[in-house]
Amino acid sequence: MKIFFLLIFLLMANPIYANSDTIIIGWLERVVLKPANIVMHAKIDTGADNCSVHAKKISYSKDDTGHLIASFKVQNRYGESKTIKRKVIRTAKIKTKVGGLQRRPVVSIGICIDTIDEYIECNLVDRSHFDYPVLLGRNFLASNVLVDSSETYLTEPKCRKVER
Amino acid sequence: MTLIKFNKLTTYFFLFLISFTGLTAEEIKIEREQSIKSTTIIRNRLGWVERVKIFPEDIDIEAKLTPGSEGNALHATDIKEFTSNGENWIRFETQDKFDKKIKLERKIISKRKYITSKGKKEKRYIIEMEFCIANKYIKNNFSLSDRSMFEYPARLGRDVLAGLFIIDPGSTKTTKPNCKKRS
């Protein structure tokens, strides 16, 4: 009898690993942008190569070492807005739908989805005619997540306490 | 009485010990593999580029899977309208996976007028296509446009992908189209 109970408890004591290490996300997710620590709505697109962020009022300056610094404003759906200053890594040439080339400054921005927290290269662009201020491409998604096109907002950013 | 008490104590002691023993690394690995398998049973896991077979012509093309967009798109140039049995059809040229030019004929489902960001007016034809991806036979609408500046001639949006596939942004061409025709 004692052995029977022991066996039951032994089974119960085993931790259940229901979740795999790959996180499944929907095609829309809430992310935290770093270093501003602001919650933004992001569209997830496996068809996009890189990340792109809607930046307002981009202005450039040079730091002491002569590096080009971009300072820009990001705004979320809750009326919160933050100014971010980042070094310009390079200028990206982006193919547009019309067939033209567009030059965009590329900076390193921290993105946090669920428990994933990574700094990646994002290009800055006026996305005001799009619904979502952040577009995440494969430079962030590859090897981090799987995308489920039938779902939205499956995760919450877990690298900062989110009030809203 | 003392014996029972002793027994209870030992069980609690054992319980206390057991709570510290989790699964070994090997067991965790197996558990994870099984859980990944269980999600793939519900929905097929595909890469962000997959091989697609177009029916009834049996043409192999490669398509980009983009949950970020709603509809599907196909590369088309040299579009010409014609009527067949009183219905409006079009004849157009697209490219297969060897960049070979292929002529296709389809019935027009609808025409849409687009105003591009440069202010130019553009007409887009919507056609219906039957195709196979992985082991799924799908019939869905495609909008035709000149995609010659893009790497892949076709794009599948979330209308098709939702509920059927989960996309792995880290891999490409993981499956081959394998469908029974008109299943």
JSON list of C-alpha atoms in Angstrom, two decimals, chain B residues 11-98:
[
{"chain": "B", "resi": 11, "resn": "THR", "atom": "CA", "xyz": [6.19, 8.72, 3.39]},
{"chain": "B", "resi": 12, "resn": "TYR", "atom": "CA", "xyz": [6.45, 12.46, 3.93]},
{"chain": "B", "resi": 13, "resn": "PHE", "atom": "CA", "xyz": [10.20, 12.12, 4.00]},
{"chain": "B", "resi": 14, "resn": "PHE", "atom": "CA", "xyz": [10.13, 10.26, 0.71]},
{"chain": "B", "resi": 15, "resn": "LEU", "atom": "CA", "xyz": [7.76, 12.86, -0.74]},
{"chain": "B", "resi": 16, "resn": "PHE", "atom": "CA", "xyz": [10.17, 15.56, 0.33]},
{"chain": "B", "resi": 17, "resn": "LEU", "atom": "CA", "xyz": [12.99, 13.74, -1.46]},
{"chain": "B", "resi": 18, "resn": "ILE", "atom": "CA", "xyz": [10.89, 13.11, -4.59]},
{"chain": "B", "resi": 19, "resn": "SER", "atom": "CA", "xyz": [9.97, 16.77, -4.91]},
{"chain": "B", "resi": 20, "resn": "PHE", "atom": "CA", "xyz": [13.63, 17.46, -5.60]},
{"chain": "B", "resi": 21, "resn": "THR", "atom": "CA", "xyz": [14.04, 14.80, -8.26]},
{"chain": "B", "resi": 22, "resn": "GLY", "atom": "CA", "xyz": [12.88, 16.18, -11.58]},
{"chain": "B", "resi": 23, "resn": "LEU", "atom": "CA", "xyz": [13.41, 14.62, -14.99]},
{"chain": "B", "resi": 24, "resn": "THR", "atom": "CA", "xyz": [16.87, 13.92, -16.28]},
{"chain": "B", "resi": 25, "resn": "ALA", "atom": "CA", "xyz": [18.14, 15.99, -19.21]},
{"chain": "B", "resi": 26, "resn": "GLU", "atom": "CA", "xyz": [17.49, 13.10, -21.58]},
{"chain": "B", "resi": 27, "resn": "GLU", "atom": "CA", "xyz": [13.89, 12.78, -20.42]},
{"chain": "B", "resi": 28, "resn": "ILE", "atom": "CA", "xyz": [13.31, 16.54, -20.79]},
{"chain": "B", "resi": 29, "resn": "LYS", "atom": "CA", "xyz": [14.60, 16.34, -24.37]},
{"chain": "B", "resi": 30, "resn": "ILE", "atom": "CA", "xyz": [12.20, 13.49, -25.19]},
{"chain": "B", "resi": 31, "resn": "GLU", "atom": "CA", "xyz": [9.27, 15.36, -23.58]},
{"chain": "B", "resi": 32, "resn": "ARG", "atom": "CA", "xyz": [10.05, 18.47, -25.64]},
{"chain": "B", "resi": 33, "resn": "GLU", "atom": "CA", "xyz": [10.30, 16.51, -28.86]},
{"chain": "B", "resi": 34, "resn": "GLN", "atom": "CA", "xyz": [6.95, 14.92, -28.13]},
{"chain": "B", "resi": 35, "resn": "SER", "atom": "CA", "xyz": [5.29, 18.26, -27.42]},
{"chain": "B", "resi": 36, "resn": "ILE", "atom": "CA", "xyz": [6.69, 19.74, -30.65]},
{"chain": "B", "resi": 37, "resn": "LYS", "atom": "CA", "xyz": [5.34, 16.68, -32.46]},
{"chain": "B", "resi": 38, "resn": "SER", "atom": "CA", "xyz": [1.90, 17.18, -30.91]},
{"chain": "B", "resi": 39, "resn": "THR", "atom": "CA", "xyz": [1.70, 20.74, -32.27]},
{"chain": "B", "resi": 40, "resn": "THR", "atom": "CA", "xyz": [2.78, 19.59, -35.71]},
{"chain": "B", "resi": 41, "resn": "ILE", "atom": "CA", "xyz": [0.07, 16.97, -35.70]},
{"chain": "B", "resi": 42, "resn": "ILE", "atom": "CA", "xyz": [-2.55, 19.71, -35.31]},
{"chain": "B", "resi": 43, "resn": "ARG", "atom": "CA", "xyz": [-0.94, 22.00, -37.89]},
{"chain": "B", "resi": 44, "resn": "ASN", "atom": "CA", "xyz": [1.77, 21.27, -40.42]},
{"chain": "B", "resi": 45, "resn": "ARG", "atom": "CA", "xyz": [4.98, 23.14, -39.87]},
{"chain": "B", "resi": 46, "resn": "LEU", "atom": "CA", "xyz": [6.28, 24.88, -43.00]},
{"chain": "B", "resi": 47, "resn": "GLY", "atom": "CA", "xyz": [9.23, 27.09, -43.87]},
{"chain": "B", "resi": 48, "resn": "TRP", "atom": "CA", "xyz": [8.75, 30.68, -45.03]},
{"chain": "B", "resi": 49, "resn": "VAL", "atom": "CA", "xyz": [9.34, 29.59, -48.62]},
{"chain": "B", "resi": 50, "resn": "GLU", "atom": "CA", "xyz": [7.57, 26.47, -49.89]},
{"chain": "B", "resi": 51, "resn": "ARG", "atom": "CA", "xyz": [7.09, 24.56, -53.10]},
{"chain": "B", "resi": 52, "resn": "VAL", "atom": "CA", "xyz": [3.63, 24.85, -54.61]},
{"chain": "B", "resi": 53, "resn": "LYS", "atom": "CA", "xyz": [2.11, 22.87, -57.46]},
{"chain": "B", "resi": 54, "resn": "ILE", "atom": "CA", "xyz": [-0.48, 24.62, -59.63]},
{"chain": "B", "resi": 55, "resn": "PHE", "atom": "CA", "xyz": [-3.34, 22.57, -61.06]},
{"chain": "B", "resi": 56, "resn": "PRO", "atom": "CA", "xyz": [-4.47, 21.51, -63.60]},
{"chain": "B", "resi": 57, "resn": "GLU", "atom": "CA", "xyz": [-1.27, 22.45, -65.46]},
{"chain": "B", "resi": 58, "resn": "ASP", "atom": "CA", "xyz": [1.05, 20.69, -62.96]},
{"chain": "B", "resi": 59, "resn": "ILE", "atom": "CA", "xyz": [3.45, 23.62, -62.68]},
{"chain": "B", "resi": 60, "resn": "ASP", "atom": "CA", "xyz": [5.93, 23.81, -59.81]},
{"chain": "B", "resi": 61, "resn": "ILE", "atom": "CA", "xyz": [6.56, 27.25, -58.37]},
{"chain": "B", "resi": 62, "resn": "GLU", "atom": "CA", "xyz": [8.03, 28.57, -55.16]},
{"chain": "B", "resi": 63, "resn": "ALA", "atom": "CA", "xyz": [5.91, 30.76, -52.91]},
{"chain": "B", "resi": 64, "resn": "LYS", "atom": "CA", "xyz": [6.69, 33.01, -50.01]},
{"chain": "B", "resi": 65, "resn": "LEU", "atom": "CA", "xyz": [4.41, 32.49, -46.99]},
{"chain": "B", "resi": 66, "resn": "THR", "atom": "CA", "xyz": [3.44, 35.83, -45.46]},
{"chain": "B", "resi": 67, "resn": "PRO", "atom": "CA", "xyz": [1.04, 35.87, -42.51]},
{"chain": "B", "resi": 68, "resn": "GLY", "atom": "CA", "xyz": [1.42, 39.66, -42.50]},
{"chain": "B", "resi": 69, "resn": "SER", "atom": "CA", "xyz": [-0.72, 40.02, -45.61]},
{"chain": "B", "resi": 70, "resn": "GLU", "atom": "CA", "xyz": [-4.27, 38.83, -46.07]},
{"chain": "B", "resi": 71, "resn": "GLY", "atom": "CA", "xyz": [-4.53, 37.67, -49.66]},
{"chain": "B", "resi": 72, "resn": "ASN", "atom": "CA", "xyz": [-2.40, 35.87, -52.21]},
{"chain": "B", "resi": 73, "resn": "ALA", "atom": "CA", "xyz": [-0.44, 37.28, -55.13]},
{"chain": "B", "resi": 74, "resn": "LEU", "atom": "CA", "xyz": [1.00, 35.80, -58.30]},
{"chain": "B", "resi": 75, "resn": "HIS", "atom": "CA", "xyz": [3.50, 37.18, -60.78]},
{"chain": "B", "resi": 76, "resn": "ALA", "atom": "CA", "xyz": [1.92, 37.98, -64.11]},
{"chain": "B", "resi": 77, "resn": "THR", "atom": "CA", "xyz": [3.09, 39.84, -67.18]},
{"chain": "B", "resi": 78, "resn": "ASP", "atom": "CA", "xyz": [1.69, 40.18, -70.67]},
{"chain": "B", "resi": 79, "resn": "ILE", "atom": "CA", "xyz": [-1.92, 40.08, -69.47]},
{"chain": "B", "resi": 80, "resn": "LYS", "atom": "CA", "xyz": [-4.53, 39.89, -72.22]},
{"chain": "B", "resi": 81, "resn": "GLU", "atom": "CA", "xyz": [-8.29, 39.71, -71.85]},
{"chain": "B", "resi": 82, "resn": "PHE", "atom": "CA", "xyz": [-10.42, 37.46, -74.01]},
{"chain": "B", "resi": 83, "resn": "THR", "atom": "CA", "xyz": [-13.93, 36.04, -73.94]},
{"chain": "B", "resi": 84, "resn": "SER", "atom": "CA", "xyz": [-14.75, 32.38, -73.89]},
{"chain": "B", "resi": 85, "resn": "ASN", "atom": "CA", "xyz": [-18.36, 31.17, -73.90]},
{"chain": "B", "resi": 86, "resn": "GLY", "atom": "CA", "xyz": [-19.50, 34.64, -72.90]},
{"chain": "B", "resi": 87, "resn": "GLU", "atom": "CA", "xyz": [-17.20, 34.73, -69.86]},
{"chain": "B", "resi": 88, "resn": "ASN", "atom": "CA", "xyz": [-14.30, 37.09, -69.34]},
{"chain": "B", "resi": 89, "resn": "TRP", "atom": "CA", "xyz": [-10.95, 35.29, -69.23]},
{"chain": "B", "resi": 90, "resn": "ILE", "atom": "CA", "xyz": [-7.33, 36.35, -69.24]},
{"chain": "B", "resi": 91, "resn": "ARG", "atom": "CA", "xyz": [-4.17, 34.90, -70.64]},
{"chain": "B", "resi": 92, "resn": "PHE", "atom": "CA", "xyz": [-0.95, 35.79, -68.82]},
{"chain": "B", "resi": 93, "resn": "GLU", "atom": "CA", "xyz": [2.65, 34.78, -68.36]},
{"chain": "B", "resi": 94, "resn": "THR", "atom": "CA", "xyz": [4.15, 33.66, -65.08]},
{"chain": "B", "resi": 95, "resn": "GLN", "atom": "CA", "xyz": [7.38, 31.95, -64.05]},
{"chain": "B", "resi": 96, "resn": "ASP", "atom": "CA", "xyz": [7.98, 28.49, -62.67]},
{"chain": "B", "resi": 97, "resn": "LYS", "atom": "CA", "xyz": [10.76, 27.61, -60.24]},
{"chain": "B", "resi": 98, "resn": "PHE", "atom": "CA", "xyz": [13.30, 27.28, -63.05]}
]
